[in-house]
Tab-separated table of C-alpha atoms in Angstrom:
chain	number	residue	atom	x	y	z
U	89	MET	CA	12.168	-21.462	30.385
U	90	GLN	CA	10.670	-24.366	32.341
U	91	TRP	CA	7.856	-24.589	29.813
U	92	PHE	CA	10.426	-25.219	27.078
U	93	ALA	CA	12.138	-27.896	29.162
U	94	ASP	CA	8.781	-29.627	29.697
U	95	LEU	CA	8.003	-29.806	25.958
U	96	ARG	CA	8.365	-33.098	24.162
U	97	ILE	CA	11.128	-33.461	21.621
U	98	ALA	CA	8.643	-33.582	18.762
U	99	TYR	CA	7.245	-30.235	19.886
U	100	LYS	CA	10.724	-28.792	20.357
U	101	THR	CA	11.766	-29.848	16.876
U	102	ALA	CA	8.515	-28.354	15.556
U	103	ILE	CA	9.287	-24.956	17.101
U	104	VAL	CA	11.693	-23.893	14.358
U	105	PRO	CA	9.371	-24.756	11.439
U	106	LEU	CA	6.466	-23.206	13.336
U	107	VAL	CA	8.401	-19.998	13.978
U	108	LEU	CA	9.517	-19.899	10.350
U	109	CYS	CA	5.905	-20.366	9.245
U	110	ILE	CA	4.854	-17.549	11.569
U	111	LEU	CA	7.597	-15.350	10.145
U	112	LEU	CA	6.458	-16.244	6.634
U	113	VAL	CA	2.917	-15.288	7.601
U	114	VAL	CA	4.235	-12.013	9.030
U	115	LEU	CA	6.148	-11.443	5.806
U	116	GLY	CA	2.983	-12.161	3.854
U	117	LEU	CA	0.984	-9.741	5.995
U	118	VAL	CA	3.652	-7.067	5.702
U	119	SER	CA	3.866	-7.617	1.958
U	120	THR	CA	0.078	-7.506	1.650
U	121	SER	CA	-0.112	-4.343	3.728
U	122	SER	CA	2.678	-2.788	1.711
U	123	LEU	CA	1.070	-3.804	-1.560
U	124	ARG	CA	-2.183	-2.318	-0.336
U	125	SER	CA	-0.346	0.884	0.511
U	126	VAL	CA	1.181	0.943	-2.967
U	127	ALA	CA	-2.199	0.043	-4.457
U	128	SER	CA	-3.856	2.859	-2.512
U	129	GLY	CA	-1.233	5.250	-3.879
U	130	VAL	CA	-1.902	3.940	-7.368
U	131	ASP	CA	-5.644	4.217	-6.726
U	132	VAL	CA	-5.125	7.841	-5.763
U	133	VAL	CA	-3.580	8.387	-9.176
U	134	THR	CA	-5.914	6.175	-11.200
U	135	GLN	CA	-9.176	6.882	-9.398
U	136	ASP	CA	-8.708	10.401	-8.075
U	137	LEU	CA	-5.898	12.343	-9.710
U	138	GLY	CA	-6.113	10.791	-13.181
U	139	PRO	CA	-9.895	11.206	-13.522
U	140	SER	CA	-9.567	14.629	-11.933
U	141	MET	CA	-7.103	15.597	-14.655
U	142	ASP	CA	-9.515	14.231	-17.254
U	143	ASN	CA	-12.400	16.176	-15.717
U	144	LEU	CA	-10.218	19.267	-15.554
U	145	ALA	CA	-9.345	18.857	-19.230
U	146	GLN	CA	-13.053	18.568	-19.998
U	147	ILE	CA	-13.719	21.695	-17.938
U	148	THR	CA	-10.963	23.617	-19.715
U	149	ASP	CA	-12.156	22.450	-23.138
U	150	ALA	CA	-15.800	23.248	-22.341
U	151	MET	CA	-14.803	26.669	-21.008
U	152	ALA	CA	-12.815	27.459	-24.168
U	153	ARG	CA	-15.746	26.374	-26.332
U	154	LEU	CA	-18.061	28.413	-24.128
U	155	GLN	CA	-15.949	31.514	-24.669
U	156	LEU	CA	-16.031	31.000	-28.440
U	157	SER	CA	-19.798	30.592	-28.371
U	158	VAL	CA	-20.112	33.802	-26.332
U	159	ARG	CA	-17.971	35.677	-28.828
U	160	HIS	CA	-20.033	34.337	-31.702
U	161	TYR	CA	-23.297	35.132	-29.943
U	162	ALA	CA	-22.098	38.622	-29.088
U	163	ARG	CA	-21.541	39.258	-32.798
U	164	SER	CA	-24.567	37.484	-34.247
U	165	ALA	CA	-27.084	37.046	-31.414
U	166	ASP	CA	-28.565	34.042	-33.245
U	167	GLN	CA	-30.498	31.234	-31.600
U	168	ASP	CA	-27.988	28.582	-32.645
U	169	SER	CA	-25.219	30.268	-30.691
U	170	GLU	CA	-27.463	30.580	-27.652
U	171	GLN	CA	-28.409	26.914	-27.937
U	172	GLN	CA	-24.757	25.977	-28.301
U	173	PHE	CA	-23.941	27.999	-25.196
U	174	SER	CA	-26.650	26.157	-23.253
U	175	GLU	CA	-25.330	22.772	-24.344
U	176	LEU	CA	-21.751	23.704	-23.498
U	177	ASP	CA	-22.884	25.162	-20.192
U	178	GLN	CA	-24.637	21.909	-19.296
U	179	ARG	CA	-21.564	19.943	-20.306
U	180	LEU	CA	-19.390	22.191	-18.175
U	181	ASN	CA	-21.745	21.840	-15.201
U	182	LEU	CA	-21.662	18.067	-15.596
U	183	ALA	CA	-17.860	18.102	-15.722
U	184	LEU	CA	-17.769	20.272	-12.588
U	185	GLN	CA	-20.139	17.902	-10.791
U	186	GLN	CA	-18.067	14.867	-11.771
U	187	ALA	CA	-14.880	16.601	-10.674
U	188	ASP	CA	-16.529	17.561	-7.383
U	189	LYS	CA	-17.389	13.908	-6.760
U	190	ARG	CA	-13.877	12.689	-7.567
U	191	ILE	CA	-11.697	15.371	-5.994
U	192	GLN	CA	-11.194	14.790	-2.274
U	193	ASP	CA	-8.429	17.220	-1.397
U	194	THR	CA	-9.724	20.264	0.491
U	195	GLN	CA	-7.586	22.807	-1.323
U	196	ARG	CA	-8.466	21.403	-4.734
U	197	ARG	CA	-12.143	21.340	-3.807
U	198	GLN	CA	-11.894	24.998	-2.818
U	199	MET	CA	-10.337	25.873	-6.171
U	200	LEU	CA	-12.973	23.800	-7.958
U	201	ALA	CA	-15.716	25.539	-5.977
U	202	GLU	CA	-14.245	28.897	-6.970
U	203	ILE	CA	-14.229	27.790	-10.624
U	204	GLY	CA	-17.846	26.755	-10.224
U	205	ARG	CA	-18.705	30.108	-8.669
U	206	LEU	CA	-16.981	32.032	-11.449
U	207	HIS	CA	-18.664	29.841	-14.032
U	208	GLY	CA	-22.010	30.526	-12.387
U	209	GLU	CA	-21.300	34.254	-12.578
U	210	TYR	CA	-20.215	33.814	-16.188
U	211	SER	CA	-23.447	32.001	-17.052
U	212	ARG	CA	-25.489	34.576	-15.139
U	213	LEU	CA	-23.911	37.436	-17.083
U	214	PHE	CA	-24.663	35.620	-20.301
U	215	ARG	CA	-28.292	34.833	-19.511
U	216	GLU	CA	-29.229	37.911	-17.519
U	217	GLN	CA	-27.313	40.579	-19.421
U	218	LEU	CA	-25.829	39.476	-22.714
U	219	VAL	CA	-28.842	37.531	-23.950
U	220	PRO	CA	-31.467	40.208	-23.049
U	221	ILE	CA	-29.259	42.986	-24.428
U	222	SER	CA	-28.611	41.050	-27.621
U	223	GLN	CA	-32.292	40.300	-27.987
U	224	GLN	CA	-33.145	43.967	-27.454
U	225	ARG	CA	-30.518	44.965	-29.962
U	226	GLN	CA	-31.846	42.436	-32.428
U	227	GLN	CA	-35.401	43.634	-31.925
U	228	LEU	CA	-34.267	47.234	-32.181
U	229	MET	CA	-32.536	46.585	-35.441
U	230	LEU	CA	-35.395	44.561	-36.892
U	231	ASN	CA	-38.287	46.724	-35.700
U	232	GLN	CA	-36.782	50.185	-35.880
U	233	LEU	CA	-33.467	50.578	-37.636
U	234	ASP	CA	-34.282	48.187	-40.462
U	235	VAL	CA	-37.697	49.866	-40.747
U	236	HIS	CA	-36.936	53.575	-40.277
U	237	GLY	CA	-33.727	53.608	-42.248
U	238	PRO	CA	-35.230	52.169	-45.443
U	239	ALA	CA	-38.312	54.359	-44.927
U	240	VAL	CA	-36.216	57.546	-44.903
U	241	GLU	CA	-34.245	56.276	-47.844
U	242	LYS	CA	-37.446	55.513	-49.708
U	243	ILE	CA	-38.843	58.988	-49.058
U	244	LEU	CA	-35.636	60.641	-50.187
U	245	SER	CA	-35.576	58.424	-53.271
U	246	SER	CA	-39.131	59.495	-54.077
U	247	VAL	CA	-38.268	63.159	-53.602
U	248	LEU	CA	-35.153	62.700	-55.719
U	249	GLU	CA	-37.142	61.097	-58.510
U	250	ASN	CA	-39.702	63.895	-58.420
U	251	ALA	CA	-36.937	66.501	-58.452
U	252	GLN	CA	-35.276	64.784	-61.385
U	253	GLN	CA	-38.568	64.685	-63.231
U	254	ASP	CA	-39.128	68.383	-62.491
U	255	PHE	CA	-35.508	69.187	-63.303
U	256	ASN	CA	-35.219	70.780	-59.889
U	257	LEU	CA	-31.471	70.733	-59.523
U	258	ASP	CA	-31.549	72.262	-56.062
U	259	ALA	CA	-33.873	69.543	-54.792
U	260	VAL	CA	-31.813	66.913	-56.592
U	261	PHE	CA	-28.676	68.160	-54.861
U	262	TYR	CA	-30.154	68.245	-51.398
U	263	ALA	CA	-32.008	64.965	-51.798
U	264	SER	CA	-28.827	63.295	-53.065
U	265	ALA	CA	-26.812	64.836	-50.211
U	266	GLY	CA	-29.413	63.675	-47.699
U	267	MET	CA	-29.359	60.127	-49.085
U	268	ARG	CA	-25.583	60.189	-49.119
U	269	ASN	CA	-25.406	61.280	-45.475
U	270	LEU	CA	-28.068	58.743	-44.525
U	271	LEU	CA	-26.189	55.936	-46.246
U	272	LEU	CA	-22.882	57.007	-44.710
U	273	GLY	CA	-24.510	57.180	-41.278
U	274	SER	CA	-26.014	53.734	-41.736
U	275	GLN	CA	-22.664	52.440	-42.937
U	276	TYR	CA	-20.836	53.874	-39.904
U	277	LEU	CA	-23.553	52.461	-37.673
U	278	TYR	CA	-23.128	48.964	-39.038
U	279	GLN	CA	-19.366	49.322	-38.825
U	280	PHE	CA	-19.835	50.277	-35.208
U	281	LEU	CA	-21.911	47.138	-34.693
U	282	GLN	CA	-18.978	45.082	-36.005
U	283	GLU	CA	-15.990	46.982	-34.623
U	284	ASN	CA	-17.454	48.948	-31.684
U	285	GLN	CA	-15.190	51.958	-32.165
U	286	PRO	CA	-16.159	55.289	-30.533
U	287	GLU	CA	-15.083	57.203	-33.676
U	288	GLN	CA	-17.672	55.291	-35.646
U	289	VAL	CA	-20.399	56.471	-33.238
U	290	LYS	CA	-19.355	60.040	-33.747
U	291	ALA	CA	-19.181	59.491	-37.484
U	292	PHE	CA	-22.682	58.056	-37.897
U	293	GLN	CA	-24.136	60.659	-35.521
U	294	ARG	CA	-22.438	63.375	-37.578
U	295	GLU	CA	-23.683	61.929	-40.853
U	296	LEU	CA	-27.217	61.456	-39.530
U	297	GLY	CA	-27.147	65.015	-38.224
U	298	ASN	CA	-25.993	66.268	-41.628
U	299	ALA	CA	-28.724	64.237	-43.269
U	300	GLN	CA	-31.261	65.791	-40.915
U	301	ASN	CA	-29.936	69.281	-41.698
U	302	VAL	CA	-29.963	68.670	-45.444
U	303	ILE	CA	-33.523	67.284	-45.312
U	304	THR	CA	-34.603	70.271	-43.225
U	305	VAL	CA	-33.083	72.673	-45.782
U	306	LEU	CA	-34.705	70.715	-48.598
U	307	ARG	CA	-38.064	70.870	-46.838
U	308	ASP	CA	-37.760	74.569	-46.249
U	309	ARG	CA	-36.751	75.266	-49.833
U	310	THR	CA	-39.299	73.064	-51.556
U	311	SER	CA	-42.566	74.583	-52.667
U	312	SER	CA	-44.467	71.351	-53.125
U	313	ASP	CA	-46.795	70.525	-50.274
U	314	SER	CA	-46.574	66.836	-51.003
U	315	SER	CA	-42.804	67.019	-50.915
U	316	LYS	CA	-42.903	68.964	-47.648
U	317	ALA	CA	-45.205	66.314	-46.155
U	318	LYS	CA	-42.848	63.571	-47.312
U	319	LEU	CA	-39.812	65.433	-45.975
U	320	ASN	CA	-41.528	66.070	-42.634
U	321	GLN	CA	-42.283	62.381	-42.457
U	322	ALA	CA	-38.677	61.665	-43.386
U	323	LEU	CA	-37.451	63.970	-40.612
U	324	GLN	CA	-39.757	62.336	-38.111
U	325	THR	CA	-38.673	58.889	-39.224
U	326	LEU	CA	-35.064	60.019	-39.131
U	327	ASP	CA	-35.568	61.136	-35.558
U	328	PHE	CA	-36.859	57.674	-34.761
U	329	TYR	CA	-33.856	56.220	-36.571
U	330	LYS	CA	-31.433	58.445	-34.639
U	331	ALA	CA	-33.114	57.583	-31.356
U	332	ALA	CA	-32.962	53.896	-32.192
U	333	ALA	CA	-29.320	54.267	-33.205
U	334	SER	CA	-28.496	56.030	-29.931
U	335	LYS	CA	-30.330	53.332	-28.027
U	336	LEU	CA	-28.463	50.763	-30.054
U	337	VAL	CA	-25.188	52.389	-29.063
U	338	LEU	CA	-26.197	52.145	-25.427
U	339	LEU	CA	-27.166	48.515	-25.887
U	340	VAL	CA	-23.865	47.774	-27.602
U	341	GLN	CA	-21.999	49.494	-24.818
U	342	ALA	CA	-23.991	47.513	-22.251
U	343	ARG	CA	-23.288	44.361	-24.238
U	344	ASN	CA	-19.586	45.253	-24.362
U	345	ASP	CA	-19.630	45.851	-20.619
U	346	ALA	CA	-21.202	42.441	-20.089
U	347	VAL	CA	-18.700	40.832	-22.441
U	348	SER	CA	-15.892	42.715	-20.701
U	349	ALA	CA	-17.122	41.475	-17.327
U	350	MET	CA	-17.239	37.963	-18.749
U	351	ASP	CA	-13.790	38.453	-20.253
U	352	LYS	CA	-12.511	39.362	-16.797
U	353	LEU	CA	-13.859	36.074	-15.511
U	354	ASP	CA	-12.184	34.072	-18.271
U	355	PRO	CA	-8.584	34.569	-17.115
U	356	GLN	CA	-9.614	33.986	-13.511
U	357	ILE	CA	-11.199	30.680	-14.441
U	358	ALA	CA	-8.219	29.808	-16.651
U	359	ASP	CA	-5.794	30.730	-13.863
U	360	LEU	CA	-7.703	28.644	-11.320
U	361	ALA	CA	-7.856	25.755	-13.788
U	362	GLN	CA	-4.110	26.036	-14.337
U	363	GLN	CA	-3.466	26.172	-10.598
U	364	LEU	CA	-5.732	23.175	-10.097
U	365	GLN	CA	-3.921	21.349	-12.890
U	366	GLN	CA	-0.541	22.168	-11.366
U	367	HIS	CA	-1.817	21.106	-7.951
U	368	ILE	CA	-3.045	17.793	-9.353
U	369	MET	CA	0.217	17.295	-11.264
U	370	GLN	CA	2.149	18.003	-8.079
U	371	ALA	CA	-0.086	15.556	-6.217
U	372	MET	CA	0.553	12.955	-8.924
U	373	GLN	CA	4.296	13.520	-8.630
U	374	ASP	CA	4.041	13.312	-4.835
U	375	ALA	CA	2.003	10.119	-5.164
U	376	ALA	CA	4.608	8.696	-7.540
U	377	ARG	CA	7.425	9.613	-5.149
U	378	ALA	CA	5.439	8.198	-2.229
U	379	ALA	CA	4.812	4.992	-4.177
U	380	ASN	CA	8.519	4.719	-5.009
U	381	ALA	CA	9.440	5.414	-1.390
U	382	THR	CA	6.896	2.824	-0.255
U	383	VAL	CA	8.329	0.274	-2.673
U	384	VAL	CA	11.859	0.989	-1.420
U	385	SER	CA	10.814	0.840	2.247
U	386	VAL	CA	8.794	-2.313	1.617
U	387	SER	CA	11.752	-3.894	-0.140
U	388	GLN	CA	14.066	-2.946	2.701
U	389	LEU	CA	11.568	-4.132	5.310
U	390	PHE	CA	10.970	-7.357	3.405
U	391	TRP	CA	14.638	-8.237	3.092
U	392	GLY	CA	15.239	-7.106	6.670
U	393	LEU	CA	12.517	-9.456	7.860
U	394	VAL	CA	13.914	-12.220	5.654
U	395	LEU	CA	17.392	-11.768	7.154
U	396	ALA	CA	15.920	-11.513	10.646
U	397	ALA	CA	13.876	-14.653	10.026
U	398	ILE	CA	16.940	-16.515	8.762
U	399	LEU	CA	19.060	-15.303	11.686
U	400	PHE	CA	16.362	-15.941	14.262
U	401	GLY	CA	15.512	-19.324	12.753
U	402	GLY	CA	19.189	-20.275	12.695
U	403	LEU	CA	19.729	-19.193	16.305
U	404	LEU	CA	16.562	-20.929	17.402
U	405	ALA	CA	17.503	-24.106	15.540
U	406	TYR	CA	20.988	-23.938	17.052
U	407	GLY	CA	19.573	-23.407	20.532
U	408	VAL	CA	17.043	-26.229	20.257
U	409	GLY	CA	19.626	-28.541	18.662
U	410	SER	CA	22.218	-27.655	21.291
U	411	ALA	CA	19.762	-28.379	24.094
U	412	LEU	CA	18.900	-31.743	22.586
U	413	VAL	CA	22.523	-32.636	21.748
U	414	ARG	CA	23.716	-31.532	25.204
U	415	ALA	CA	21.293	-33.873	26.959
U	416	LEU	CA	22.087	-36.722	24.577
U	417	GLY	CA	25.815	-36.061	25.012
U	418	GLN	CA	25.561	-36.368	28.777
U	419	ILE	CA	23.723	-39.672	28.427
U	420	ASN	CA	26.288	-40.870	25.869
U	421	ARG	CA	29.249	-39.958	28.057
U	422	MET	CA	27.818	-41.770	31.056
U	423	LEU	CA	27.092	-44.819	28.935
U	424	GLN	CA	30.670	-44.708	27.596
U	425	ASP	CA	32.008	-44.511	31.155
U	426	MET	CA	29.954	-47.516	32.094
U	427	ALA	CA	30.985	-49.391	28.962
U	428	GLN	CA	34.689	-48.739	29.641
U	429	GLY	CA	34.381	-49.896	33.238
U	430	GLU	CA	35.219	-46.516	34.716
U	431	GLY	CA	31.726	-45.373	35.349
U	432	ASP	CA	30.876	-43.566	38.519
U	433	LEU	CA	27.542	-45.018	39.489
U	434	THR	CA	26.993	-42.223	41.973
U	435	LYS	CA	26.660	-39.656	39.175
U	436	ARG	CA	23.242	-38.789	37.825
U	437	LEU	CA	21.992	-37.098	34.682
U	438	PRO	CA	20.422	-33.690	35.345
U	439	VAL	CA	16.659	-33.705	34.827
U	440	HIS	CA	15.726	-30.295	33.415
U	441	GLY	CA	12.164	-30.979	32.424
U	442	LYS	CA	9.435	-33.427	31.729
U	443	ASP	CA	10.200	-33.915	28.071
U	444	ASP	CA	11.353	-37.130	26.435
U	445	LEU	CA	14.988	-36.481	27.312
U	446	GLY	CA	14.004	-35.606	30.871
U	447	ARG	CA	12.061	-38.835	31.194
U	448	LEU	CA	14.967	-40.678	29.541
U	449	ALA	CA	17.401	-39.115	32.011
U	450	LEU	CA	15.065	-39.999	34.879
U	451	SER	CA	14.772	-43.588	33.672
U	452	PHE	CA	18.525	-43.754	33.151
U	453	ASN	CA	19.117	-42.437	36.663
U	454	THR	CA	16.699	-45.068	38.023
U	455	PHE	CA	18.503	-47.718	36.005
U	456	VAL	CA	21.909	-46.569	37.272
U	457	GLU	CA	20.577	-46.453	40.817
U	458	LYS	CA	19.430	-50.038	40.543
U	459	ILE	CA	22.794	-51.026	39.108
U	460	ARG	CA	24.493	-49.145	41.914
U	461	ARG	CA	22.413	-50.933	44.475
U	462	THR	CA	23.124	-54.267	42.795
U	463	VAL	CA	26.828	-53.475	42.620
U	464	ALA	CA	26.729	-52.343	46.244
U	465	ALA	CA	25.014	-55.582	47.232
U	466	VAL	CA	27.544	-57.572	45.239
U	467	ALA	CA	30.369	-55.563	46.779
U	468	GLN	CA	28.960	-56.187	50.241
U	469	ALA	CA	28.613	-59.904	49.483
U	470	SER	CA	32.140	-59.910	48.098
U	471	HIS	CA	33.369	-58.205	51.252
U	472	THR	CA	31.592	-60.792	53.380
U	473	LEU	CA	33.013	-63.522	51.193
U	474	GLU	CA	36.441	-61.940	51.479
U	475	ASN	CA	36.159	-61.881	55.258
U	476	ALA	CA	35.044	-65.509	55.232
U	477	ALA	CA	37.903	-66.344	52.904
U	478	GLN	CA	40.336	-64.595	55.206
U	479	VAL	CA	38.951	-66.528	58.166
U	480	LEU	CA	39.094	-69.688	56.078
U	481	GLN	CA	42.653	-68.815	55.089
U	482	LEU	CA	43.605	-68.351	58.744
U	483	ASN	CA	41.895	-71.562	59.600
U	484	ALA	CA	43.664	-73.253	56.711
U	485	LYS	CA	46.961	-71.853	57.888
U	486	ALA	CA	46.242	-73.105	61.414
U	487	ALA	CA	45.177	-76.469	60.041
U	488	ALA	CA	48.283	-76.553	57.892
U	489	ALA	CA	50.379	-75.824	60.973
U	490	ASP	CA	48.556	-78.528	62.908
U	491	VAL	CA	48.950	-80.863	60.007
U	492	GLU	CA	52.655	-80.075	59.810
U	493	GLN	CA	52.991	-80.652	63.503
U	494	GLN	CA	51.016	-83.836	63.229
U	495	ARG	CA	53.108	-84.796	60.219
U	496	HIS	CA	56.271	-84.188	62.227
U	497	GLU	CA	54.898	-86.067	65.121
U	498	SER	CA	53.678	-88.748	62.754
U	499	ALA	CA	57.148	-88.912	61.311
U	500	GLN	CA	58.583	-89.335	64.742
U	501	ILE	CA	55.905	-91.905	65.510
U	502	ALA	CA	56.651	-93.559	62.194
U	503	VAL	CA	60.350	-93.751	63.145
U	504	ALA	CA	59.396	-95.058	66.504
U	505	MET	CA	56.919	-97.390	64.946
U	506	SER	CA	59.541	-98.402	62.451
U	507	GLN	CA	61.796	-99.145	65.343
U	508	VAL	CA	58.967	-100.858	67.152
U	509	ALA	CA	58.077	-102.628	63.919
U	510	ALA	CA	61.654	-103.664	63.534
U	511	SER	CA	61.714	-104.752	67.169
U	512	ALA	CA	58.330	-106.391	66.652
U	513	ALA	CA	59.544	-108.036	63.508
U	514	GLN	CA	62.534	-109.161	65.311
U	515	MET	CA	60.361	-110.241	68.163
U	516	ALA	CA	58.004	-111.805	65.644
U	517	ASP	CA	60.856	-113.569	64.063
U	518	THR	CA	61.971	-114.638	67.490
U	519	ALA	CA	58.432	-115.563	68.420
U	520	GLN	CA	58.016	-117.329	65.098
U	521	LEU	CA	61.202	-119.119	65.764
U	522	ALA	CA	60.077	-119.860	69.279
U	523	ALA	CA	56.707	-120.902	67.967
U	524	THR	CA	58.336	-123.061	65.412
U	525	LEU	CA	60.608	-124.476	67.944
U	526	SER	CA	57.720	-124.827	70.312
U	527	LEU	CA	55.647	-126.388	67.650
U	528	ASP	CA	58.382	-128.659	66.778
U	529	ALA	CA	58.756	-129.430	70.395
U	530	ARG	CA	55.118	-130.025	70.787
U	531	GLN	CA	54.998	-132.036	67.782
U	532	SER	CA	57.765	-133.934	68.980
U	533	ALA	CA	56.305	-134.242	72.396
U	534	ASN	CA	52.718	-134.598	71.714
U	535	PRO	CA	51.865	-135.131	68.121
U	536	PRO	CA	48.064	-135.942	68.586
U	537	ILE	CA	47.340	-132.702	70.385
U	538	LEU	CA	48.650	-130.921	67.347
U	539	ALA	CA	46.020	-132.522	65.126
């Protein structure tokens, strides 16, 4: 951690805010990433699953409408129904294309492709089988049944009128029976076209056969050549009518087979659509659960990072503060020791780095070293002065002893001198007296010399 010790105090104090800022940035990045994850889950629902459900609903609706149009066309074979089928088919193809663009899941795309394949087969059956068969049936009814049936009826009506005019009861009976059988056969035939029951086929074939038999009997029993010619024409036309009716039955059966094949495709398409819907619903539920789980995990991660940031920031602040306070405390204690006069000038502050406190400790150590040297110099000078004082004290003691001895001797000399002085005084007095006496003598003896 030498790099930390070498940092300046300003940089050290900036570490905690910097780390907290970094942690905030990390929290922001984590939150952004988590929000993007949630947003991607929502996008899956809003941009993939939701539109896919909408497209699937359009497909299901178009398919149901398509089935209704097929049913209506199978009954009527009109151009409007065919046009409606084409429009619905285009709409369904468009919905399938849109769904294909939106759906990304492999399994759902496979189900959608299978729906598209079945729809293609459905459309092919309609265009290649149902439409041609219906057109043939329509043409057969318009060009043959609707022509031959009325023609036979017209001939029989003419024969009946002639028989009534001739009062030929036998011809009236057979002509009426033939018309009745023809009408019943036509009725059963048209019922068959609506209901498609096998009994109706047998019924109209039976009635048409009876009509043919009755017309044959009437022809054989009539004596009129014109009536025979009409009845032969009626029989020939009736044969055409029966052949057209038989062909119509085959066409209806072929149409029913095509419709049955298409009906078999309907539940398959519906089942696949339902499976696809369930799959999308399950995916939406999974996406919702994943979004909820992501929100929970993001919340836990966020608060975990917040707690970790608070704990780490607190520990880092405590560590940085402790390092700063520890160095300042050592400086403070040494200054207190020096202030109280108990400082040990040989102690030094530890220099742990090149930061401000390290430089302060180094300067303080230099300062203390100078003080120590000064104190050492003063102590040395004091020691020298003490030695000189001791020598001076010894010398003073010796001088004092000499002085005392001299004083004693002086006292003795003073006593002696006092005695001498007293003797001298006495001698002076004696001398003074002698001088006085001498002076007096001199004066007495020789007064001028004294002047």
